[in-house]
Short mmCIF file of C-alpha atoms and ligand atoms in Angstrom, two decimals:
data_model
loop_
_atom_site.label_atom_id
_atom_site.label_comp_id
_atom_site.label_asym_id
_atom_site.label_seq_id
_atom_site.Cartn_x
_atom_site.Cartn_y
_atom_site.Cartn_z
CA UNK F 1442 23.41 -31.17 -2.25
CA UNK F 1443 26.25 -29.73 -0.16
CA UNK F 1444 25.58 -26.66 1.96
CA UNK F 1445 29.17 -26.92 3.16
CA UNK F 1446 31.75 -29.70 3.34
CA UNK F 1447 30.13 -30.99 6.50
CA UNK F 1448 26.46 -30.22 5.95
CA UNK F 1449 24.44 -31.75 3.17
CA UNK F 1450 20.78 -31.28 2.23
CA UNK F 1451 18.88 -34.53 1.65
CA UNK F 1452 15.28 -33.29 1.79
CA UNK F 1453 12.48 -33.76 -0.72
CA UNK F 1454 9.77 -31.66 -2.34
CA UNK F 1455 6.13 -32.77 -2.10
CA UNK F 1456 4.10 -31.20 -4.89
CA UNK F 1457 1.43 -33.91 -4.80
CA UNK F 1458 -0.19 -33.26 -1.45
CA UNK F 1459 -2.97 -30.71 -1.69
CA UNK F 1460 -3.68 -30.23 2.03
CA UNK F 1461 -1.06 -30.13 4.81
CA UNK F 1462 -2.34 -31.89 7.92
CA UNK F 1463 -5.36 -32.67 5.73
CA UNK F 1464 -6.37 -29.07 6.33
CA UNK F 1465 -4.14 -26.34 4.94
CA UNK F 1466 -3.97 -25.77 1.16
CA UNK F 1467 -0.60 -26.20 -0.52
CA UNK F 1468 -0.79 -24.25 -3.80
CA UNK F 1469 2.96 -24.62 -4.30
CA UNK F 1470 3.63 -27.79 -2.35
CA UNK F 1471 5.83 -28.21 0.68
CA UNK F 1472 9.30 -29.57 1.30
CA UNK F 1473 10.34 -31.97 4.03
CA UNK F 1474 13.91 -31.07 4.80
CA UNK F 1475 16.45 -33.47 6.17
CA UNK F 1476 20.16 -32.91 6.61
CA UNK F 1477 23.36 -34.86 7.03
CA UNK F 1478 26.22 -33.66 9.23
CA UNK F 1479 29.19 -35.46 7.74
CA UNK F 1480 32.34 -35.80 9.79
CA UNK F 1481 34.30 -38.74 11.23
CA UNK F 1482 30.85 -39.79 12.27
CA UNK F 1483 27.68 -39.03 10.34
CA UNK F 1484 24.44 -37.74 11.76
CA UNK F 1485 21.14 -37.57 9.91
CA UNK F 1486 18.93 -34.81 11.25
CA UNK F 1487 15.23 -35.68 10.95
CA UNK F 1488 13.75 -37.75 8.14
CA UNK F 1489 11.03 -36.96 5.59
CA UNK F 1490 7.41 -38.01 5.10
CA UNK F 1491 6.67 -41.57 4.00
CA UNK F 1492 6.12 -42.01 0.28
CA UNK F 1493 9.51 -40.47 -0.48
CA UNK F 1494 11.65 -43.46 0.53
CA UNK F 1495 13.37 -43.91 -2.84
CA UNK F 1496 14.17 -40.25 -3.34
CA UNK F 1497 15.36 -39.90 0.24
CA UNK F 1498 17.67 -42.88 0.22
CA UNK F 1499 19.02 -41.83 -3.20
CA UNK F 1500 19.88 -38.38 -1.85
CA UNK F 1501 21.61 -39.94 1.15
CA UNK F 1502 23.55 -42.36 -1.08
CA UNK F 1503 24.60 -39.54 -3.37
CA UNK F 1504 25.84 -37.64 -0.39
CA UNK F 1505 27.71 -40.31 1.60
CA UNK F 1506 27.91 -43.32 -0.71
CA UNK F 1507 28.05 -46.50 1.33
CA UNK F 1508 29.30 -44.88 4.53
CA UNK F 1509 27.33 -45.70 7.62
CA UNK F 1510 25.00 -43.31 9.43
CA UNK F 1511 25.92 -43.24 13.13
CA UNK F 1512 23.15 -41.05 14.55
CA UNK F 1513 19.62 -40.07 13.65
CA UNK F 1514 18.72 -36.91 15.52
CA UNK F 1515 14.98 -36.58 16.07
CA UNK F 1516 14.24 -32.91 16.64
CA UNK F 1517 10.49 -33.28 16.21
CA UNK F 1518 8.18 -36.30 16.14
CA UNK F 1519 5.42 -35.02 13.88
CA UNK F 1520 5.11 -37.71 11.20
CA UNK F 1521 6.01 -35.38 8.32
CA UNK F 1522 9.56 -35.68 9.72
CA UNK F 1523 9.55 -38.93 11.63
CA UNK F 1524 7.63 -41.37 9.45
CA UNK F 1525 10.76 -42.81 7.81
CA UNK F 1526 12.49 -43.59 11.12
CA UNK F 1527 11.77 -47.32 10.82
CA UNK F 1528 12.87 -47.32 7.18
CA UNK F 1529 16.19 -45.64 8.06
CA UNK F 1530 16.76 -47.91 11.07
CA UNK F 1531 16.34 -50.96 8.84
CA UNK F 1532 18.91 -49.69 6.38
CA UNK F 1533 21.36 -48.56 9.05
CA UNK F 1534 20.91 -51.16 11.81
CA UNK F 1535 23.84 -49.85 13.88
CA UNK F 1536 22.50 -46.34 13.98
CA UNK F 1537 21.65 -44.76 17.28
CA UNK F 1538 18.70 -42.43 17.68
CA UNK F 1539 19.40 -39.15 19.46
CA UNK F 1540 16.34 -37.75 21.18
CA UNK F 1541 15.20 -36.21 24.46
CA UNK F 1542 13.22 -37.78 27.28
CA UNK F 1543 9.87 -36.46 26.04
CA UNK F 1544 10.50 -37.98 22.62
CA UNK F 1545 11.14 -41.49 23.93
CA UNK F 1546 7.52 -42.57 24.55
CA UNK F 1547 6.54 -41.15 21.16
CA UNK F 1548 9.30 -43.15 19.46
CA UNK F 1549 8.01 -46.27 21.17
CA UNK F 1550 4.36 -45.51 20.47
CA UNK F 1551 4.71 -44.63 16.80
CA UNK F 1552 7.56 -46.88 15.67
CA UNK F 1553 8.17 -49.38 18.47
CA UNK F 1554 11.76 -48.15 18.75
CA UNK F 1555 13.51 -50.15 21.50
CA UNK F 1556 14.81 -48.01 24.34
CA UNK F 1557 18.39 -49.26 23.97
CA UNK F 1558 18.56 -47.75 20.48
CA UNK F 1559 17.98 -44.28 21.89
CA UNK F 1560 20.65 -41.95 23.23
CA UNK F 1561 18.76 -39.56 25.48
CA UNK F 1562 20.01 -35.98 25.44
CA UNK F 1563 19.00 -32.98 27.51
CA UNK F 1564 19.45 -29.22 27.33
CA UNK F 1565 22.95 -28.26 26.15
CA UNK F 1566 24.18 -31.86 25.93
CA UNK F 1567 26.78 -32.56 23.29
CA UNK F 1568 27.34 -35.40 20.84
CA UNK F 1569 30.74 -35.33 19.11
CA UNK F 1570 31.04 -36.22 15.44
CA UNK F 1571 34.85 -35.88 15.44
CA UNK F 1572 35.97 -32.43 14.36
CA UNK F 1573 32.61 -30.92 15.27
CA UNK F 1574 29.79 -31.67 17.63
CA UNK F 1575 26.04 -31.35 17.95
CA UNK F 1576 24.37 -29.57 20.84
CA UNK F 1577 20.70 -29.70 21.77
CA UNK F 1578 18.32 -27.04 23.00
CA UNK F 1579 14.76 -27.82 24.03
CA UNK F 1580 12.08 -25.60 22.50
CA UNK F 1581 8.89 -27.21 23.83
CA UNK F 1582 5.64 -26.43 21.96
CA UNK F 1583 7.35 -25.14 18.82
CA UNK F 1584 5.48 -27.01 17.79
CA UNK F 1585 5.03 -30.16 19.95
CA UNK F 1586 6.11 -30.70 23.57
CA UNK F 1587 9.16 -32.82 22.62
CA UNK F 1588 10.54 -30.36 20.11
CA UNK F 1589 14.22 -29.49 20.24
CA UNK F 1590 16.74 -27.83 17.94
CA UNK F 1591 20.24 -29.00 17.10
CA UNK F 1592 23.16 -26.57 17.02
CA UNK F 1593 26.41 -27.23 15.21
CA UNK F 1594 28.77 -24.59 16.59
CA UNK F 1595 31.65 -25.28 14.18
CA UNK F 1596 29.32 -24.53 11.26
CA UNK F 1597 27.28 -21.88 13.08
CA UNK F 1598 24.30 -23.86 11.86
CA UNK F 1599 20.95 -24.27 13.58
CA UNK F 1600 18.76 -27.22 12.67
CA UNK F 1601 15.59 -25.52 13.78
CA UNK F 1602 12.81 -28.05 13.11
CA UNK F 1603 9.52 -26.42 12.11
CA UNK F 1604 10.67 -23.05 13.44
CA UNK F 1605 11.41 -20.63 10.57
CA UNK F 1606 9.73 -23.06 8.17
CA UNK F 1607 7.37 -22.19 5.37
CA UNK F 1608 4.99 -23.79 2.89
CA UNK F 1609 6.19 -24.02 -0.70
CA UNK F 1610 8.62 -26.38 -2.41
CA UNK F 1611 12.26 -25.37 -2.55
CA UNK F 1612 14.09 -24.86 -5.81
CA UNK F 1613 17.31 -26.66 -6.61
CA UNK F 1614 19.51 -24.08 -4.95
CA UNK F 1615 17.84 -24.74 -1.55
CA UNK F 1616 19.88 -21.92 0.00
CA UNK F 1617 18.21 -18.51 -0.01
CA UNK F 1618 19.36 -15.49 -1.98
CA UNK F 1619 18.56 -11.81 -1.42
CA UNK F 1620 15.06 -12.13 -2.91
CA UNK F 1621 14.02 -15.34 -1.19
CA UNK F 1622 12.59 -13.78 1.93
CA UNK F 1623 10.17 -11.57 0.00
CA UNK F 1624 9.29 -14.50 -2.24
CA UNK F 1625 8.32 -16.71 0.72
CA UNK F 1626 7.19 -14.06 3.20
CA UNK F 1627 3.44 -14.56 2.75
CA UNK F 1628 3.73 -18.34 2.82
CA UNK F 1629 5.89 -18.14 5.93
CA UNK F 1630 3.23 -16.07 7.69
CA UNK F 1631 0.57 -18.49 6.52
CA UNK F 1632 2.62 -21.45 7.77
CA UNK F 1633 3.21 -19.75 11.11
CA UNK F 1634 -0.41 -18.67 11.56
CA UNK F 1635 -1.82 -22.06 10.55
CA UNK F 1636 0.61 -24.38 12.31
CA UNK F 1637 2.45 -22.59 15.09
CA UNK F 1638 0.13 -19.61 15.64
CA UNK F 1639 -1.22 -20.85 18.96
CA UNK F 1640 2.23 -20.95 20.52
CA UNK F 1641 3.35 -17.32 20.58
CA UNK F 1642 4.74 -17.56 24.12
CA UNK F 1643 6.75 -20.76 23.55
CA UNK F 1644 8.15 -19.17 20.36
CA UNK F 1645 9.18 -16.11 22.40
CA UNK F 1646 10.88 -18.37 24.94
CA UNK F 1647 12.67 -20.25 22.17
CA UNK F 1648 13.84 -17.04 20.49
CA UNK F 1649 15.27 -15.78 23.80
CA UNK F 1650 17.04 -19.07 24.36
CA UNK F 1651 18.57 -19.06 20.88
CA UNK F 1652 19.47 -15.36 20.86
CA UNK F 1653 22.92 -16.08 22.30
CA UNK F 1654 23.94 -18.17 19.30
CA UNK F 1655 25.86 -16.62 16.43
CA UNK F 1656 23.66 -18.21 13.78
CA UNK F 1657 24.91 -18.12 10.18
CA UNK F 1658 22.73 -20.84 8.72
CA UNK F 1659 19.18 -21.89 9.62
CA UNK F 1660 18.20 -25.35 8.42
CA UNK F 1661 14.50 -25.70 9.09
CA UNK F 1662 12.34 -28.67 8.19
CA UNK F 1663 10.24 -26.83 5.58
CA UNK F 1664 11.32 -24.39 2.90
CA UNK F 1665 14.63 -22.77 2.00
CA UNK F 1666 17.81 -22.90 4.05
CA UNK F 1667 18.33 -19.41 5.41
CA UNK F 1668 21.79 -17.88 5.14
CA UNK F 1669 21.25 -14.45 3.64
CA UNK F 1670 17.99 -13.41 5.31
CA UNK F 1671 18.45 -14.66 8.86
CA UNK F 1672 17.78 -11.35 10.59
CA UNK F 1673 14.62 -10.81 8.52
CA UNK F 1674 13.35 -14.32 9.21
CA UNK F 1675 14.04 -14.05 12.94
CA UNK F 1676 12.44 -10.63 13.22
CA UNK F 1677 9.36 -11.88 11.37
CA UNK F 1678 9.06 -14.65 13.98
CA UNK F 1679 9.59 -12.08 16.74
CA UNK F 1680 6.77 -10.01 15.35
CA UNK F 1681 4.39 -12.90 14.72
CA UNK F 1682 4.95 -14.47 18.15
CA UNK F 1683 4.19 -11.13 19.80
CA UNK F 1684 0.98 -10.97 17.70
CA UNK F 1685 2.20 -7.62 16.36
CA UNK F 1686 0.19 -6.23 13.45
CA UNK F 1687 -0.17 -3.25 11.17
CA UNK F 1688 -3.27 -1.15 10.54
CA UNK F 1689 -5.44 -2.83 7.93
CA UNK F 1690 -8.55 -4.95 7.54
CA UNK F 1691 -8.88 -8.66 6.98
CA UNK F 1692 -12.37 -9.23 5.54
CA UNK F 1693 -13.50 -12.82 6.03
CA UNK F 1694 -16.93 -14.01 4.98
CA UNK F 1695 -19.06 -16.94 4.03
CA UNK F 1696 -22.15 -16.67 1.87
CA UNK F 1697 -24.64 -19.16 0.46
CA UNK F 1698 -26.49 -17.01 -2.05
CA UNK F 1699 -24.21 -14.03 -2.54
CA UNK F 1700 -25.86 -11.42 -0.32
CA UNK F 1701 -23.28 -11.36 2.46
CA UNK F 1702 -20.64 -11.67 -0.28
CA UNK F 1703 -21.98 -8.50 -1.93
CA UNK F 1704 -21.65 -6.65 1.38
CA UNK F 1705 -18.07 -7.93 1.75
CA UNK F 1706 -17.20 -6.76 -1.75
CA UNK F 1707 -18.76 -3.36 -1.11
CA UNK F 1708 -16.70 -2.97 2.07
CA UNK F 1709 -13.56 -3.94 0.16
CA UNK F 1710 -14.30 -1.25 -2.46
CA UNK F 1711 -14.78 1.41 0.20
CA UNK F 1712 -11.50 0.44 1.90
CA UNK F 1713 -9.75 0.45 -1.46
CA UNK F 1714 -11.08 3.93 -2.22
CA UNK F 1715 -9.61 5.17 1.06
CA UNK F 1716 -6.24 3.50 0.58
CA UNK F 1717 -6.75 1.35 3.67
CA UNK F 1718 -4.79 -1.91 3.35
CA UNK F 1719 -7.05 -4.95 3.31
CA UNK F 1720 -7.39 -8.58 2.29
CA UNK F 1721 -10.58 -10.49 1.54
CA UNK F 1722 -11.26 -14.21 2.02
CA UNK F 1723 -14.27 -16.27 1.03
CA UNK F 1724 -14.77 -19.25 3.34
CA UNK F 1725 -17.56 -21.04 1.54
CA UNK F 1726 -16.48 -24.44 0.33
CA UNK F 1727 -17.07 -24.12 -3.39
CA UNK F 1728 -14.15 -21.92 -4.32
CA UNK F 1729 -11.31 -24.18 -5.32
CA UNK F 1730 -8.05 -22.30 -5.41
CA UNK F 1731 -9.07 -20.07 -2.51
CA UNK F 1732 -7.00 -20.33 0.65
CA UNK F 1733 -10.09 -20.11 2.88
CA UNK F 1734 -9.47 -20.23 6.63
CA UNK F 1735 -5.76 -20.79 5.99
CA UNK F 1736 -5.36 -17.52 4.09
CA UNK F 1737 -7.69 -15.68 6.44
CA UNK F 1738 -5.56 -16.67 9.42
CA UNK F 1739 -2.47 -15.46 7.60
CA UNK F 1740 -4.01 -12.01 7.17
CA UNK F 1741 -5.33 -11.88 10.71
CA UNK F 1742 -1.65 -12.16 11.68
CA UNK F 1743 -0.92 -9.16 9.42
CA UNK F 1744 -3.74 -6.70 10.13
CA UNK F 1745 -5.21 -5.23 13.29
CA UNK F 1746 -8.85 -5.36 12.21
CA UNK F 1747 -11.04 -8.34 11.33
CA UNK F 1748 -14.36 -7.77 9.54
CA UNK F 1749 -16.37 -10.96 9.55
CA UNK F 1750 -19.45 -11.60 7.41
CA UNK F 1751 -21.91 -14.41 7.95
CA UNK F 1752 -25.52 -14.97 6.99
CA UNK F 1753 -27.83 -16.21 9.71
CA UNK F 1754 -28.04 -19.97 9.46
CA UNK F 1755 -30.49 -21.93 11.64
CA UNK F 1756 -30.50 -19.09 14.13
CA UNK F 1757 -26.75 -19.00 14.25
CA UNK F 1758 -23.52 -18.35 12.39
CA UNK F 1759 -22.91 -19.96 8.98
CA UNK F 1760 -20.80 -23.06 9.83
CA UNK F 1761 -17.63 -22.22 7.83
CA UNK F 1762 -17.50 -18.82 9.53
CA UNK F 1763 -18.01 -20.45 12.91
CA UNK F 1764 -15.01 -22.68 12.16
CA UNK F 1765 -12.96 -19.61 11.41
CA UNK F 1766 -13.99 -17.94 14.69
CA UNK F 1767 -12.93 -21.10 16.52
CA UNK F 1768 -9.57 -20.99 14.74
CA UNK F 1769 -9.09 -17.40 15.96
CA UNK F 1770 -9.90 -18.24 19.54
CA UNK F 1771 -7.70 -21.35 19.59
CA UNK F 1772 -4.76 -19.24 18.42
CA UNK F 1773 -5.16 -16.93 21.40
CA UNK F 1774 -5.21 -13.96 19.08
CA UNK F 1775 -5.46 -10.69 20.96
CA UNK F 1776 -5.41 -6.95 20.26
CA UNK F 1777 -7.76 -7.02 17.32
CA UNK F 1778 -10.57 -4.69 16.33
CA UNK F 1779 -13.68 -6.48 15.12
CA UNK F 1780 -16.66 -5.74 12.91
CA UNK F 1781 -19.48 -8.13 11.94
CA UNK F 1782 -21.99 -8.07 9.09
CA UNK F 1783 -24.37 -10.45 7.37
CA UNK F 1784 -27.67 -11.11 5.67
CA UNK F 1785 -30.71 -12.85 7.20
CA UNK F 1786 -34.27 -13.39 6.06
CA UNK F 1787 -36.70 -13.56 8.99
CA UNK F 1788 -34.69 -12.97 12.16
CA UNK F 1789 -31.03 -12.05 12.25
CA UNK F 1790 -28.78 -13.82 14.74
CA UNK F 1791 -25.32 -14.19 13.18
CA UNK F 1792 -24.05 -10.64 13.69
CA UNK F 1793 -24.99 -10.55 17.36
CA UNK F 1794 -23.43 -13.97 17.94
CA UNK F 1795 -20.26 -12.99 16.10
CA UNK F 1796 -19.96 -9.89 18.27
CA UNK F 1797 -20.40 -12.01 21.40
CA UNK F 1798 -17.67 -14.40 20.29
CA UNK F 1799 -15.37 -11.48 19.50
CA UNK F 1800 -16.02 -9.92 22.90
CA UNK F 1801 -15.26 -13.22 24.59
CA UNK F 1802 -11.85 -13.15 22.86
CA UNK F 1803 -11.29 -9.62 24.20
CA UNK F 1804 -11.45 -8.07 20.75
CA UNK F 1805 -12.53 -4.46 20.51
CA UNK F 1806 -15.96 -4.71 18.89
CA UNK F 1807 -16.53 -1.63 16.71
CA UNK F 1808 -20.19 -0.65 16.76
CA UNK F 1809 -23.05 -3.11 16.67
CA UNK F 1810 -22.30 -4.42 13.19
CA UNK F 1811 -24.54 -4.61 10.16
CA UNK F 1812 -27.28 -7.21 10.15
CA UNK F 1813 -29.41 -6.65 7.04
CA UNK F 1814 -32.54 -8.40 5.72
CA UNK F 1815 -32.42 -10.27 2.39
CA UNK F 1816 -30.54 -8.62 -0.46
CA UNK F 1817 -27.59 -6.29 -0.01
CA UNK F 1818 -28.29 -2.79 -1.27
CA UNK F 1819 -26.38 0.46 -0.78
CA UNK F 1820 -29.48 1.94 0.82
CA UNK F 1821 -29.60 -0.75 3.50
CA UNK F 1822 -25.88 -0.97 4.10
CA UNK F 1823 -23.74 2.13 4.36
CA UNK F 1824 -20.37 0.52 3.76
CA UNK F 1825 -18.72 3.92 3.36
CA UNK F 1826 -19.53 4.60 6.99
CA UNK F 1827 -18.22 1.17 7.96
CA UNK F 1828 -14.96 1.83 6.10
CA UNK F 1829 -14.62 5.11 8.03
CA UNK F 1830 -15.22 3.24 11.28
CA UNK F 1831 -12.48 0.73 10.40
CA UNK F 1832 -10.03 3.36 9.20
C1 LIG T 1077 -30.10 -23.72 5.92
C2 LIG T 1077 -30.53 -22.26 6.08
C3 LIG T 1077 -30.83 -21.80 7.33
C4 LIG T 1077 -31.23 -20.48 7.52
N1 LIG T 1077 -31.54 -20.04 8.78
C5 LIG T 1077 -31.98 -18.76 8.94
C6 LIG T 1077 -32.36 -18.28 10.24
O1 LIG T 1077 -32.30 -18.99 11.21
N2 LIG T 1077 -32.79 -17.01 10.37
C7 LIG T 1077 -32.89 -16.16 9.28
O2 LIG T 1077 -33.27 -15.02 9.42
N3 LIG T 1077 -32.53 -16.59 8.04
C8 LIG T 1077 -32.09 -17.86 7.85
N4 LIG T 1077 -31.76 -18.31 6.61
C9 LIG T 1077 -31.86 -17.38 5.48
C10 LIG T 1077 -30.52 -16.73 5.13
O3 LIG T 1077 -29.96 -16.08 6.24
C11 LIG T 1077 -30.74 -15.75 4.00
O4 LIG T 1077 -31.07 -16.51 2.84
C12 LIG T 1077 -29.53 -14.87 3.69
O5 LIG T 1077 -29.92 -13.85 2.79
C13 LIG T 1077 -28.37 -15.66 3.08
O6 LIG T 1077 -27.29 -14.81 2.90
P1 LIG T 1077 -26.20 -15.16 1.78
O7 LIG T 1077 -26.77 -14.80 0.46
O8 LIG T 1077 -25.02 -14.30 2.15
O9 LIG T 1077 -25.91 -16.61 1.87
C14 LIG T 1077 -31.33 -19.61 6.41
C15 LIG T 1077 -31.01 -20.10 5.14
C16 LIG T 1077 -30.61 -21.41 4.97
C17 LIG T 1077 -30.28 -21.89 3.59
FE1 LIG T 1078 5.43 -29.94 13.27
FE1 LIG T 1079 6.80 -30.05 10.06
#
């Protein structure tokens, strides 16, 4: 698949895997994107996940026939992109790996790549392919410490690694059209919040570093190639990395017997009635098809208020909800308003503990929350008042 005479797409779609990193649901799969820069010399930029050897090598053969690959640029060592390095090195024994100093020990440790096979590059170094050349910019912690991007000035193309990536397979076109951004927007936010969300500051640093480039094509490692929506994609990353949000409520709850769930639903109805934007996520493990923590994180990156429901469980927070709270704190999320609710039977503890966790993350805790005994009823729980509080 040619993106231009010199740049070819050789990535693959994975619609088999159900959980990315064994953790994040993939309702519409994910793509592992790899690219060829074809000139007097040929560079392959990143590989794809193992299991796709045949498809990958077929795409490469279709693109360059029996020409040799001179360089394999390793922008990022996470195995979804690096796990076919050995496979490619075996097929192209003369190939040289292009990587930075932080990548080298990882190449050795994962794939026993001998040092003499590696051309070490640093910030702004250049590797000529003939009529065009590759340049490298380090973007540490987007999303590992060794991560870099590759810039091809003559094509105004940025090979951005995971940055600007998204969940979801790509269709045959690969390149975006006017509608693609809206189509992928939610999945892009979910990808960012799940995978990169912790690294807002490094993303900011990377965006500043790349802002001088006149980018016309973004080739990330997951999702569509961006040509027609670059400003939208970049400004979404700007916004997400600054943890910027709009007014609205992300309701997240877990419930064993439906009582905390009933309170969550009642709150959703009251928000709905007031036209307050909201999302609702059930974290209990029995709801196949739900996005769980993954979807909840996405919406915490959208809305300024988090309403968390948990029953009291062994004098504490219901474990799936505790996991979610941990995910919030590890993503260094700030500037959020917080409200807790939940059912108990003999002595409530979850709401107080949720509020303590929220306070420790510097969230603004709104009121003392709603800890209610046994069943949810309208008499016990004035969700209209809660909706007003969260307005
Ligand atoms: C394993 C387990 C542990 C519980 N621990 C407590 C507890 O420590 N204190 C309490 O008041 N209720 C406790 N409960 C009772 C629940 O909080 C109560 O059933 C609540 O209504 C469940 O809400 P839900 O319907 O939203 O799951 C526990 C229930 C279970 C199943
Ligand atoms: Fe990654
Ligand atoms: Fe990745």
